[in-house]
Amino acid sequence: MSLHYCAIFSVHVSSQIIIKGSVHEENGSLEGATVYLNNTMIGTTTNSHGEFSIKMKEGQYDLIVSYLGYKKINYTLNTSNYTKPLVFNLKQENNTLDEIIIRKTVYNDEWKYNLSTFKKEFIGRTEIAKDCEILNPKVLHFTYNSKKNILTAVAKKPLEIKHKSLGYKIIFELEKFVINNKTVTYLGYSRYQNLKGSNRKKRKWQQKRLETYNGSFTHFYQSLLKGTTYLDGFLIHQFERVLNPDRPSESVIKKLGKW
């Protein structure tokens, strides 16, 4: 997921369905576990019996089941195959996160510098990315390996991100973030909430979301799925690789390389 424009990918169909299920752990049901569709505004928490119910449009989704201290479950949900309540059993997380939670994070100049680097790579450097604000940055713990030039970030709790120009609050569960020299790798799951505002603000947010979505990677991907790339303003050119008849043979190239 990229937060550079915070566009939501969803499946657009007419019919709706109610998905039911329960979440458990070794000693019984889990109350307060979070169950949501990745990268959407659809989600809920389990009741005192560990049960949940979500109303959604028909389609295929990544259903995320999450509870602090337990390993997340990423379940591929296809509503056409759903026949009975889902049952999820969470297993306790390994000690890596517990050690980081126990370890005191020092919010010194080094931490601030690492946070600045994290924001640039995670949120982005575009104009619209400037309106993204991490509300709880102190949940981040950084580890820097100076010998290998590797920066690692771990979040003790889900990141809360406010996007003022798009009218979203994003809850992002960071699974992995590593900067290895010039390569950035990160993984996580997100859910969205609408910010409160006047009707005028809501109209402005809606317009800004549409402007941001048009021409984005998400827009292109959906156009490919629907077969409407040309109608949506995308041009796809096909190229053919042709061998260069004047190119020397591999043996000649090796000889020249040695010379």
PDB file of C-alpha atoms in Angstrom:
ATOM      1  CA  MET A   1       0.000   0.000   0.000  1.00  0.00           C
ATOM      2  CA  SER A   2       1.173   3.527  -0.765  1.00  0.00           C
ATOM      3  CA  LEU A   3       0.010   6.494   1.271  1.00  0.00           C
ATOM      4  CA  HIS A   4       1.178   8.989  -1.334  1.00  0.00           C
ATOM      5  CA  TYR A   5      -2.415   9.594  -2.382  1.00  0.00           C
ATOM      6  CA  CYS A   6      -4.375   7.329  -0.023  1.00  0.00           C
ATOM      7  CA  ALA A   7      -6.797   6.068  -2.676  1.00  0.00           C
ATOM      8  CA  ILE A   8      -9.154   3.260  -1.684  1.00  0.00           C
ATOM      9  CA  PHE A   9      -9.419   0.133  -3.807  1.00  0.00           C
ATOM     10  CA  SER A  10     -12.821  -1.539  -3.598  1.00  0.00           C
ATOM     11  CA  VAL A  11     -14.942  -3.982  -5.529  1.00  0.00           C
ATOM     12  CA  HIS A  12     -18.002  -2.345  -7.094  1.00  0.00           C
ATOM     13  CA  VAL A  13     -20.990  -4.633  -7.467  1.00  0.00           C
ATOM     14  CA  SER A  14     -24.678  -4.249  -6.715  1.00  0.00           C
ATOM     15  CA  SER A  15     -25.569  -7.132  -4.352  1.00  0.00           C
ATOM     16  CA  GLN A  16     -24.745  -7.138  -0.658  1.00  0.00           C
ATOM     17  CA  ILE A  17     -24.106  -9.959   1.790  1.00  0.00           C
ATOM     18  CA  ILE A  18     -23.644 -10.304   5.561  1.00  0.00           C
ATOM     19  CA  ILE A  19     -20.543 -12.232   6.656  1.00  0.00           C
ATOM     20  CA  LYS A  20     -20.613 -13.695  10.152  1.00  0.00           C
ATOM     21  CA  GLY A  21     -17.957 -15.422  12.208  1.00  0.00           C
ATOM     22  CA  SER A  22     -16.058 -15.649  15.486  1.00  0.00           C
ATOM     23  CA  VAL A  23     -12.510 -15.136  16.768  1.00  0.00           C
ATOM     24  CA  HIS A  24     -10.861 -17.338  19.384  1.00  0.00           C
ATOM     25  CA  GLU A  25      -7.538 -17.984  21.086  1.00  0.00           C
ATOM     26  CA  GLU A  26      -6.174 -20.871  23.087  1.00  0.00           C
ATOM     27  CA  ASN A  27      -8.210 -20.113  26.224  1.00  0.00           C
ATOM     28  CA  GLY A  28     -11.507 -19.178  24.568  1.00  0.00           C
ATOM     29  CA  SER A  29     -13.209 -16.449  22.570  1.00  0.00           C
ATOM     30  CA  LEU A  30     -11.598 -13.029  22.034  1.00  0.00           C
ATOM     31  CA  GLU A  31     -13.612  -9.894  22.768  1.00  0.00           C
ATOM     32  CA  GLY A  32     -12.500  -6.686  21.051  1.00  0.00           C
ATOM     33  CA  ALA A  33     -10.614  -8.307  18.169  1.00  0.00           C
ATOM     34  CA  THR A  34     -10.603  -6.138  15.050  1.00  0.00           C
ATOM     35  CA  VAL A  35     -12.049  -7.612  11.858  1.00  0.00           C
ATOM     36  CA  TYR A  36     -11.975  -5.513   8.686  1.00  0.00           C
ATOM     37  CA  LEU A  37     -11.600  -5.547   4.915  1.00  0.00           C
ATOM     38  CA  ASN A  38      -8.110  -4.381   3.997  1.00  0.00           C
ATOM     39  CA  ASN A  39      -7.890  -0.919   2.425  1.00  0.00           C
ATOM     40  CA  THR A  40     -11.583  -0.090   2.963  1.00  0.00           C
ATOM     41  CA  MET A  41     -13.832   1.626   5.505  1.00  0.00           C
ATOM     42  CA  ILE A  42     -15.628  -1.652   6.297  1.00  0.00           C
ATOM     43  CA  GLY A  43     -14.881  -3.332   9.613  1.00  0.00           C
ATOM     44  CA  THR A  44     -16.002  -4.118  13.149  1.00  0.00           C
ATOM     45  CA  THR A  45     -14.873  -5.591  16.495  1.00  0.00           C
ATOM     46  CA  THR A  46     -15.915  -8.841  18.135  1.00  0.00           C
ATOM     47  CA  ASN A  47     -18.459  -8.906  20.995  1.00  0.00           C
ATOM     48  CA  SER A  48     -18.120 -10.578  24.400  1.00  0.00           C
ATOM     49  CA  HIS A  49     -18.569 -13.983  22.742  1.00  0.00           C
ATOM     50  CA  GLY A  50     -15.912 -13.275  20.109  1.00  0.00           C
ATOM     51  CA  GLU A  51     -18.556 -12.967  17.382  1.00  0.00           C
ATOM     52  CA  PHE A  52     -18.671 -10.474  14.512  1.00  0.00           C
ATOM     53  CA  SER A  53     -20.932  -9.550  11.621  1.00  0.00           C
ATOM     54  CA  ILE A  54     -19.984  -7.431   8.581  1.00  0.00           C
ATOM     55  CA  LYS A  55     -22.231  -6.211   5.780  1.00  0.00           C
ATOM     56  CA  MET A  56     -20.420  -5.860   2.447  1.00  0.00           C
ATOM     57  CA  LYS A  57     -20.815  -5.916  -1.305  1.00  0.00           C
ATOM     58  CA  GLU A  58     -20.271  -9.205  -3.064  1.00  0.00           C
ATOM     59  CA  GLY A  59     -16.743  -9.750  -4.342  1.00  0.00           C
ATOM     60  CA  GLN A  60     -13.267 -10.850  -3.275  1.00  0.00           C
ATOM     61  CA  TYR A  61     -11.458  -9.185  -0.360  1.00  0.00           C
ATOM     62  CA  ASP A  62      -8.568  -9.524   2.066  1.00  0.00           C
ATOM     63  CA  LEU A  63     -10.228  -9.987   5.461  1.00  0.00           C
ATOM     64  CA  ILE A  64      -7.870  -9.005   8.301  1.00  0.00           C
ATOM     65  CA  VAL A  65      -8.306 -10.375  11.827  1.00  0.00           C
ATOM     66  CA  SER A  66      -6.164  -8.555  14.378  1.00  0.00           C
ATOM     67  CA  TYR A  67      -5.595  -8.406  18.139  1.00  0.00           C
ATOM     68  CA  LEU A  68      -2.620  -6.906  19.984  1.00  0.00           C
ATOM     69  CA  GLY A  69      -0.125  -9.583  21.011  1.00  0.00           C
ATOM     70  CA  TYR A  70      -1.405 -12.123  18.490  1.00  0.00           C
ATOM     71  CA  LYS A  71      -0.416 -12.954  14.927  1.00  0.00           C
ATOM     72  CA  LYS A  72      -2.697 -11.345  12.358  1.00  0.00           C
ATOM     73  CA  ILE A  73      -4.726 -13.453   9.968  1.00  0.00           C
ATOM     74  CA  ASN A  74      -5.049 -12.366   6.336  1.00  0.00           C
ATOM     75  CA  TYR A  75      -7.931 -14.393   4.939  1.00  0.00           C
ATOM     76  CA  THR A  76      -8.851 -14.274   1.243  1.00  0.00           C
ATOM     77  CA  LEU A  77     -12.622 -13.930   1.295  1.00  0.00           C
ATOM     78  CA  ASN A  78     -14.697 -14.649  -1.794  1.00  0.00           C
ATOM     79  CA  THR A  79     -18.354 -14.003  -0.966  1.00  0.00           C
ATOM     80  CA  SER A  80     -19.504 -16.412  -3.706  1.00  0.00           C
ATOM     81  CA  ASN A  81     -17.896 -19.291  -1.746  1.00  0.00           C
ATOM     82  CA  TYR A  82     -19.202 -18.196   1.679  1.00  0.00           C
ATOM     83  CA  THR A  83     -21.641 -20.751   3.102  1.00  0.00           C
ATOM     84  CA  LYS A  84     -21.277 -20.741   6.917  1.00  0.00           C
ATOM     85  CA  PRO A  85     -19.886 -18.586   9.750  1.00  0.00           C
ATOM     86  CA  LEU A  86     -16.115 -18.175   9.662  1.00  0.00           C
ATOM     87  CA  VAL A  87     -14.025 -19.315  12.618  1.00  0.00           C
ATOM     88  CA  PHE A  88     -10.576 -17.818  13.280  1.00  0.00           C
ATOM     89  CA  ASN A  89      -8.070 -19.013  15.886  1.00  0.00           C
ATOM     90  CA  LEU A  90      -5.351 -16.502  16.722  1.00  0.00           C
ATOM     91  CA  LYS A  91      -1.931 -17.571  17.955  1.00  0.00           C
ATOM     92  CA  GLN A  92       0.247 -15.486  20.252  1.00  0.00           C
ATOM     93  CA  GLU A  93       2.944 -13.362  18.615  1.00  0.00           C
ATOM     94  CA  ASN A  94       6.609 -14.224  19.088  1.00  0.00           C
ATOM     95  CA  ASN A  95       8.729 -12.354  21.630  1.00  0.00           C
ATOM     96  CA  THR A  96      10.252  -9.880  19.137  1.00  0.00           C
ATOM     97  CA  LEU A  97       7.496  -7.286  19.518  1.00  0.00           C
ATOM     98  CA  ASP A  98       7.242  -7.862  23.271  1.00  0.00           C
ATOM     99  CA  GLU A  99      10.950  -7.095  23.649  1.00  0.00           C
ATOM    100  CA  ILE A 100      10.503  -3.837  21.720  1.00  0.00           C
ATOM    101  CA  ILE A 101       7.445  -2.854  23.757  1.00  0.00           C
ATOM    102  CA  ILE A 102       9.363  -3.474  26.994  1.00  0.00           C
ATOM    103  CA  ARG A 103      12.469  -1.682  25.720  1.00  0.00           C
ATOM    104  CA  LYS A 104      12.226   2.049  26.297  1.00  0.00           C
ATOM    105  CA  THR A 105      12.428   4.126  23.130  1.00  0.00           C
ATOM    106  CA  VAL A 106      14.581   7.239  23.484  1.00  0.00           C
ATOM    107  CA  TYR A 107      13.053  10.168  21.572  1.00  0.00           C
ATOM    108  CA  ASN A 108      16.344  11.927  20.915  1.00  0.00           C
ATOM    109  CA  ASP A 109      17.752  13.656  17.818  1.00  0.00           C
ATOM    110  CA  GLU A 110      18.611  10.296  16.241  1.00  0.00           C
ATOM    111  CA  TRP A 111      14.994   9.105  16.650  1.00  0.00           C
ATOM    112  CA  LYS A 112      13.716  12.381  15.131  1.00  0.00           C
ATOM    113  CA  TYR A 113      16.058  11.985  12.158  1.00  0.00           C
ATOM    114  CA  ASN A 114      14.905   8.389  11.619  1.00  0.00           C
ATOM    115  CA  LEU A 115      11.278   9.512  11.885  1.00  0.00           C
ATOM    116  CA  SER A 116      11.886  12.127   9.181  1.00  0.00           C
ATOM    117  CA  THR A 117      13.414   9.445   6.922  1.00  0.00           C
ATOM    118  CA  PHE A 118      10.495   7.101   7.667  1.00  0.00           C
ATOM    119  CA  LYS A 119       7.913   9.756   6.726  1.00  0.00           C
ATOM    120  CA  LYS A 120       9.622  10.546   3.418  1.00  0.00           C
ATOM    121  CA  GLU A 121       9.665   6.894   2.342  1.00  0.00           C
ATOM    122  CA  PHE A 122       6.379   5.737   3.888  1.00  0.00           C
ATOM    123  CA  ILE A 123       4.074   8.688   3.218  1.00  0.00           C
ATOM    124  CA  GLY A 124       5.913  10.148   0.231  1.00  0.00           C
ATOM    125  CA  ARG A 125       7.215  13.514  -0.931  1.00  0.00           C
ATOM    126  CA  THR A 126       4.403  14.680  -3.215  1.00  0.00           C
ATOM    127  CA  GLU A 127       2.330  17.820  -2.627  1.00  0.00           C
ATOM    128  CA  ILE A 128      -0.691  15.850  -1.464  1.00  0.00           C
ATOM    129  CA  ALA A 129       1.476  13.735   0.841  1.00  0.00           C
ATOM    130  CA  LYS A 130       2.306  16.914   2.779  1.00  0.00           C
ATOM    131  CA  ASP A 131      -1.262  16.850   4.118  1.00  0.00           C
ATOM    132  CA  CYS A 132      -0.680  13.414   5.725  1.00  0.00           C
ATOM    133  CA  GLU A 133       0.081  13.611   9.443  1.00  0.00           C
ATOM    134  CA  ILE A 134       1.065  10.716  11.702  1.00  0.00           C
ATOM    135  CA  LEU A 135      -0.919  11.379  14.883  1.00  0.00           C
ATOM    136  CA  ASN A 136       0.954   8.916  17.107  1.00  0.00           C
ATOM    137  CA  PRO A 137       4.585   8.859  15.861  1.00  0.00           C
ATOM    138  CA  LYS A 138       5.923   7.785  19.277  1.00  0.00           C
ATOM    139  CA  VAL A 139       4.631   4.229  18.725  1.00  0.00           C
ATOM    140  CA  LEU A 140       7.511   3.840  16.239  1.00  0.00           C
ATOM    141  CA  HIS A 141      10.763   2.219  17.328  1.00  0.00           C
ATOM    142  CA  PHE A 142      13.788   2.468  15.005  1.00  0.00           C
ATOM    143  CA  THR A 143      16.886   0.295  14.753  1.00  0.00           C
ATOM    144  CA  TYR A 144      19.807   1.404  12.591  1.00  0.00           C
ATOM    145  CA  ASN A 145      22.659  -0.876  11.518  1.00  0.00           C
ATOM    146  CA  SER A 146      25.461   1.530  10.569  1.00  0.00           C
ATOM    147  CA  LYS A 147      27.732  -1.215   9.169  1.00  0.00           C
ATOM    148  CA  LYS A 148      25.143  -2.429   6.669  1.00  0.00           C
ATOM    149  CA  ASN A 149      23.261   0.897   6.351  1.00  0.00           C
ATOM    150  CA  ILE A 150      19.907  -0.692   7.217  1.00  0.00           C
ATOM    151  CA  LEU A 151      17.082   1.169   8.975  1.00  0.00           C
ATOM    152  CA  THR A 152      14.254  -0.905  10.461  1.00  0.00           C
ATOM    153  CA  ALA A 153      11.008   0.458  11.908  1.00  0.00           C
ATOM    154  CA  VAL A 154       8.554  -1.373  14.159  1.00  0.00           C
ATOM    155  CA  ALA A 155       5.241   0.031  15.402  1.00  0.00           C
ATOM    156  CA  LYS A 156       4.191  -0.908  18.943  1.00  0.00           C
ATOM    157  CA  LYS A 157       0.581  -0.064  18.058  1.00  0.00           C
ATOM    158  CA  PRO A 158      -1.281   0.653  14.773  1.00  0.00           C
ATOM    159  CA  LEU A 159      -0.289   3.955  13.183  1.00  0.00           C
ATOM    160  CA  GLU A 160      -3.003   6.621  13.094  1.00  0.00           C
ATOM    161  CA  ILE A 161      -2.677   8.880  10.069  1.00  0.00           C
ATOM    162  CA  LYS A 162      -4.803  11.933   9.312  1.00  0.00           C
ATOM    163  CA  HIS A 163      -5.124  13.096   5.707  1.00  0.00           C
ATOM    164  CA  LYS A 164      -6.530  16.609   5.887  1.00  0.00           C
ATOM    165  CA  SER A 165      -7.015  17.247   2.161  1.00  0.00           C
ATOM    166  CA  LEU A 166      -8.788  13.903   1.491  1.00  0.00           C
ATOM    167  CA  GLY A 167     -10.825  13.791   4.706  1.00  0.00           C
ATOM    168  CA  TYR A 168      -9.562  10.410   5.909  1.00  0.00           C
ATOM    169  CA  LYS A 169      -8.206   8.965   9.126  1.00  0.00           C
ATOM    170  CA  ILE A 170      -6.166   5.861   8.280  1.00  0.00           C
ATOM    171  CA  ILE A 171      -5.389   3.089  10.753  1.00  0.00           C
ATOM    172  CA  PHE A 172      -2.299   1.317   9.430  1.00  0.00           C
ATOM    173  CA  GLU A 173      -0.997  -1.900  11.023  1.00  0.00           C
ATOM    174  CA  LEU A 174       2.672  -1.900  10.097  1.00  0.00           C
ATOM    175  CA  GLU A 175       4.042  -5.403   9.614  1.00  0.00           C
ATOM    176  CA  LYS A 176       7.437  -4.598   8.149  1.00  0.00           C
ATOM    177  CA  PHE A 177       9.504  -1.544   7.225  1.00  0.00           C
ATOM    178  CA  VAL A 178      13.140  -1.758   6.098  1.00  0.00           C
ATOM    179  CA  ILE A 179      15.399   0.685   4.242  1.00  0.00           C
ATOM    180  CA  ASN A 180      18.374  -1.293   2.957  1.00  0.00           C
ATOM    181  CA  ASN A 181      20.710   1.237   1.314  1.00  0.00           C
ATOM    182  CA  LYS A 182      18.432   2.617  -1.441  1.00  0.00           C
ATOM    183  CA  THR A 183      15.806  -0.126  -1.352  1.00  0.00           C
ATOM    184  CA  VAL A 184      12.616   0.415   0.674  1.00  0.00           C
ATOM    185  CA  THR A 185      10.408  -2.513   1.671  1.00  0.00           C
ATOM    186  CA  TYR A 186       7.256  -2.239   3.750  1.00  0.00           C
ATOM    187  CA  LEU A 187       4.100  -4.234   4.370  1.00  0.00           C
ATOM    188  CA  GLY A 188       0.927  -3.535   6.313  1.00  0.00           C
ATOM    189  CA  TYR A 189      -2.856  -3.487   6.449  1.00  0.00           C
ATOM    190  CA  SER A 190      -5.085  -0.430   6.518  1.00  0.00           C
ATOM    191  CA  ARG A 191      -8.617   0.661   7.228  1.00  0.00           C
ATOM    192  CA  TYR A 192     -10.177   4.073   6.647  1.00  0.00           C
ATOM    193  CA  GLN A 193     -12.517   6.378   8.548  1.00  0.00           C
ATOM    194  CA  ASN A 194     -14.176   9.548   7.267  1.00  0.00           C
ATOM    195  CA  LEU A 195     -13.212  12.729   9.093  1.00  0.00           C
ATOM    196  CA  LYS A 196     -16.001  14.868  10.491  1.00  0.00           C
ATOM    197  CA  GLY A 197     -16.728  18.124   8.683  1.00  0.00           C
ATOM    198  CA  SER A 198     -19.346  20.420   7.221  1.00  0.00           C
ATOM    199  CA  ASN A 199     -21.215  19.513   4.032  1.00  0.00           C
ATOM    200  CA  ARG A 200     -19.035  22.001   2.180  1.00  0.00           C
ATOM    201  CA  LYS A 201     -15.891  20.292   3.442  1.00  0.00           C
ATOM    202  CA  LYS A 202     -17.253  16.865   2.548  1.00  0.00           C
ATOM    203  CA  ARG A 203     -17.948  17.996  -1.038  1.00  0.00           C
ATOM    204  CA  LYS A 204     -14.421  19.414  -1.241  1.00  0.00           C
ATOM    205  CA  TRP A 205     -12.943  16.139   0.061  1.00  0.00           C
ATOM    206  CA  GLN A 206     -14.989  14.127  -2.432  1.00  0.00           C
ATOM    207  CA  GLN A 207     -13.756  16.255  -5.308  1.00  0.00           C
ATOM    208  CA  LYS A 208     -10.150  16.000  -4.135  1.00  0.00           C
ATOM    209  CA  ARG A 209     -10.441  12.206  -3.790  1.00  0.00           C
ATOM    210  CA  LEU A 210     -11.726  11.964  -7.359  1.00  0.00           C
ATOM    211  CA  GLU A 211      -8.901  14.169  -8.673  1.00  0.00           C
ATOM    212  CA  THR A 212      -6.344  12.063  -6.794  1.00  0.00           C
ATOM    213  CA  TYR A 213      -7.839   8.764  -7.937  1.00  0.00           C
ATOM    214  CA  ASN A 214      -7.993   9.675 -11.643  1.00  0.00           C
ATOM    215  CA  GLY A 215      -4.762   8.602 -13.301  1.00  0.00           C
ATOM    216  CA  SER A 216      -3.465   6.766 -10.226  1.00  0.00           C
ATOM    217  CA  PHE A 217      -2.100   3.201 -10.150  1.00  0.00           C
ATOM    218  CA  THR A 218      -5.333   2.061  -8.497  1.00  0.00           C
ATOM    219  CA  HIS A 219      -7.376   3.647 -11.295  1.00  0.00           C
ATOM    220  CA  PHE A 220      -5.199   1.964 -13.927  1.00  0.00           C
ATOM    221  CA  TYR A 221      -5.437  -1.415 -12.181  1.00  0.00           C
ATOM    222  CA  GLN A 222      -9.246  -1.225 -11.980  1.00  0.00           C
ATOM    223  CA  SER A 223      -9.407  -0.169 -15.637  1.00  0.00           C
ATOM    224  CA  LEU A 224      -7.396  -3.268 -16.570  1.00  0.00           C
ATOM    225  CA  LEU A 225      -9.782  -5.487 -14.605  1.00  0.00           C
ATOM    226  CA  LYS A 226     -12.835  -3.924 -16.256  1.00  0.00           C
ATOM    227  CA  GLY A 227     -11.262  -3.673 -19.714  1.00  0.00           C
ATOM    228  CA  THR A 228     -11.907   0.085 -19.917  1.00  0.00           C
ATOM    229  CA  THR A 229      -8.355   1.434 -20.077  1.00  0.00           C
ATOM    230  CA  TYR A 230      -8.926   3.442 -23.303  1.00  0.00           C
ATOM    231  CA  LEU A 231     -12.275   4.850 -22.113  1.00  0.00           C
ATOM    232  CA  ASP A 232     -10.636   5.862 -18.833  1.00  0.00           C
ATOM    233  CA  GLY A 233      -7.893   7.758 -20.659  1.00  0.00           C
ATOM    234  CA  PHE A 234      -5.042   5.244 -20.522  1.00  0.00           C
ATOM    235  CA  LEU A 235      -2.970   4.387 -23.594  1.00  0.00           C
ATOM    236  CA  ILE A 236      -1.119   1.069 -23.639  1.00  0.00           C
ATOM    237  CA  HIS A 237       1.568   0.562 -26.278  1.00  0.00           C
ATOM    238  CA  GLN A 238       2.905  -2.866 -27.152  1.00  0.00           C
ATOM    239  CA  PHE A 239       6.561  -3.190 -28.099  1.00  0.00           C
ATOM    240  CA  GLU A 240       8.325  -6.044 -29.827  1.00  0.00           C
ATOM    241  CA  ARG A 241      11.911  -6.997 -29.050  1.00  0.00           C
ATOM    242  CA  VAL A 242      13.952  -7.408 -32.222  1.00  0.00           C
ATOM    243  CA  LEU A 243      17.479  -8.813 -32.213  1.00  0.00           C
ATOM    244  CA  ASN A 244      20.181  -6.437 -33.432  1.00  0.00           C
ATOM    245  CA  PRO A 245      21.837  -8.130 -36.467  1.00  0.00           C
ATOM    246  CA  ASP A 246      24.964  -5.961 -36.022  1.00  0.00           C
ATOM    247  CA  ARG A 247      25.523  -7.046 -32.400  1.00  0.00           C
ATOM    248  CA  PRO A 248      28.815  -8.986 -31.916  1.00  0.00           C
ATOM    249  CA  SER A 249      28.690 -12.546 -30.604  1.00  0.00           C
ATOM    250  CA  GLU A 250      29.074 -13.285 -26.883  1.00  0.00           C
ATOM    251  CA  SER A 251      32.580 -14.680 -27.408  1.00  0.00           C
ATOM    252  CA  VAL A 252      33.697 -11.459 -29.131  1.00  0.00           C
ATOM    253  CA  ILE A 253      32.158  -9.328 -26.365  1.00  0.00           C
ATOM    254  CA  LYS A 254      33.991 -11.372 -23.683  1.00  0.00           C
ATOM    255  CA  LYS A 255      37.306 -10.971 -25.524  1.00  0.00           C
ATOM    256  CA  LEU A 256      36.770  -7.220 -25.818  1.00  0.00           C
ATOM    257  CA  GLY A 257      35.863  -7.070 -22.135  1.00  0.00           C
ATOM    258  CA  LYS A 258      39.117  -8.770 -21.126  1.00  0.00           C
ATOM    259  CA  TRP A 259      41.088  -6.541 -23.447  1.00  0.00           C
TER     260      TRP A 259
END
